[in-house]
Amino acid sequence: MQTDIYYLRKAIEISHESRKQGNHPFGACLVNADGDIVITSGNTYSTDLGIGHAELNVARQAAVLLPADQLLACTLVTSVEPCCMCAGGTYWAGIGSLVFGLTEKRLAELTGNNPENLTMDLPCHTVFDAGQRKVNVRGPYPELEQDIIAAHKDFW
Ligand SMILES: [Zn+2]
């Protein structure tokens, strides 16, 4: 098992690749109980529009790939705090833990009122707190803020 920072750096790499491929600069991965990265995804705006979020892509793949007990031991790692849709996807997929780098509030300062990403003001803690099952959340990681923001430079 590596540190959260290690996996967040992977998610940041994916966010850069995602942007290069014509999508929004977000990246996510799923880490299993052994510390292996078993699923990765960038944003897929170019094909899926507003619901092509990286975390939801990972959660959907995870839910069909892994049994429930393994999902509970997995961690979804994402460069930016998940929106309510992706926090919901993490919850409904049955993933046990979530790690994020940058807060949704900070993201909103970057995206402004860009119609392609009308960032909400609904922290993932609020979404998870409404559930019947606990999801362990770790983040933000301010030491990675500049690296995460670099992927968004002059994008929105
Ligand atoms: Zn989302």
XYZ file of C-alpha atoms and ligand atoms in Angstrom:
157
model
C 0.000 0.000 0.000
C 1.353 3.420 -0.986
C 0.425 6.787 0.544
C -2.646 8.816 -0.473
C -0.250 11.314 -2.061
C 1.182 8.590 -4.301
C -2.256 7.662 -5.655
C -3.322 11.306 -5.917
C -0.278 11.945 -8.121
C -1.534 9.159 -10.383
C -4.986 10.798 -10.492
C -3.330 14.116 -11.382
C -1.413 12.419 -14.232
C -4.706 11.043 -15.519
C -6.248 14.543 -15.333
C -3.495 15.866 -17.629
C -4.022 12.966 -20.077
C -7.754 13.599 -19.978
C -7.251 17.221 -21.002
C -4.871 16.220 -23.808
C -7.594 13.941 -25.175
C -10.097 16.799 -25.385
C -11.881 16.195 -22.101
C -12.087 18.095 -18.856
C -8.958 17.945 -16.646
C -10.049 15.426 -14.039
C -8.704 11.998 -13.170
C -9.580 9.171 -10.815
C -8.463 5.664 -9.954
C -9.539 2.765 -7.780
C -7.079 1.216 -5.332
C -7.777 -2.260 -3.957
C -6.983 -3.686 -0.513
C -3.501 -4.724 -1.681
C -2.700 -1.192 -2.807
C -2.940 -2.007 -6.507
C -4.522 0.472 -8.909
C -7.183 -1.667 -10.602
C -9.264 0.908 -12.512
C -8.396 4.330 -13.931
C -10.449 6.893 -15.805
C -10.253 10.438 -16.938
C -13.224 12.659 -17.624
C -15.162 11.706 -20.782
C -16.925 14.958 -21.608
C -16.264 14.554 -25.352
C -18.491 11.460 -25.498
C -20.658 11.625 -22.347
C -21.034 15.376 -21.829
C -21.964 16.540 -18.336
C -22.189 13.095 -16.770
C -18.794 11.914 -18.006
C -17.067 12.558 -14.703
C -13.912 10.543 -13.974
C -15.086 9.333 -10.549
C -18.451 8.141 -11.839
C -16.696 6.294 -14.683
C -14.500 4.514 -12.126
C -17.415 3.757 -9.778
C -19.511 2.259 -12.593
C -16.672 -0.007 -13.721
C -15.899 -1.004 -10.131
C -19.494 -1.963 -9.374
C -19.612 -4.473 -12.223
C -16.025 -5.743 -11.849
C -15.682 -6.440 -8.117
C -17.744 -8.251 -5.473
C -19.228 -6.273 -2.585
C -16.664 -7.314 0.048
C -13.781 -6.212 -2.176
C -15.482 -2.927 -3.047
C -15.747 -2.087 0.649
C -11.983 -2.509 0.952
C -11.311 -0.272 -2.075
C -10.494 3.426 -2.186
C -11.579 5.740 -4.978
C -8.881 8.390 -5.445
C -9.720 11.579 -7.328
C -7.823 14.765 -8.089
C -10.781 16.961 -7.103
C -13.539 16.428 -4.506
C -16.393 14.508 -6.106
C -19.621 16.279 -6.982
C -22.877 14.961 -5.533
C -23.378 12.672 -8.554
C -19.948 11.070 -8.126
C -20.164 10.905 -4.328
C -23.526 9.216 -4.897
C -21.928 6.851 -7.422
C -19.190 5.959 -4.945
C -21.825 5.261 -2.298
C -24.102 3.223 -4.562
C -21.194 1.229 -5.994
C -20.372 0.176 -2.438
C -16.829 1.582 -2.398
C -15.520 1.874 1.179
C -13.212 4.882 1.069
C -12.594 8.027 -0.920
C -9.528 10.272 -1.190
C -9.552 13.662 -2.910
C -6.945 16.346 -3.527
C -8.684 19.692 -4.087
C -11.969 20.877 -2.564
C -15.073 21.519 -4.639
C -15.054 25.110 -3.343
C -11.559 25.658 -4.738
C -12.595 24.074 -8.023
C -15.538 26.477 -8.262
C -13.073 29.376 -8.138
C -11.372 27.899 -11.214
C -14.454 26.943 -13.246
C -16.559 30.022 -12.430
C -19.810 29.908 -14.382
C -18.429 27.924 -17.315
C -21.512 26.203 -18.763
C -19.590 22.959 -19.243
C -18.929 22.694 -15.515
C -21.377 24.570 -13.319
C -19.668 23.428 -10.138
C -22.075 22.838 -7.279
C -21.653 23.864 -3.661
C -22.370 20.544 -2.001
C -19.413 19.016 -0.148
C -19.085 15.245 -0.502
C -19.199 14.930 3.307
C -22.775 16.245 3.190
C -23.746 13.662 0.578
C -22.070 10.786 2.432
C -23.500 11.881 5.794
C -26.984 11.389 4.318
C -26.300 7.714 3.603
C -26.947 4.601 5.658
C -23.431 3.287 5.080
C -20.270 5.084 6.150
C -17.769 6.094 3.460
C -14.338 7.006 4.856
C -13.154 10.285 3.332
C -9.645 11.752 3.377
C -8.827 15.134 1.830
C -8.114 17.794 0.825
C -4.335 17.634 0.405
C -3.161 21.273 0.170
C 0.409 20.187 -0.621
C -0.874 19.011 -4.028
C -3.044 22.045 -4.795
C -0.609 23.652 -7.231
C -0.101 20.386 -9.134
C -3.841 19.843 -9.411
C -4.523 23.424 -10.492
C -1.814 23.167 -13.158
C -4.059 20.790 -15.107
C -6.800 23.463 -15.105
C -4.590 26.411 -16.158
C -6.276 28.443 -18.928
C -8.853 25.706 -19.447
C -12.130 27.163 -18.144
Zn -18.791 14.352 -10.520
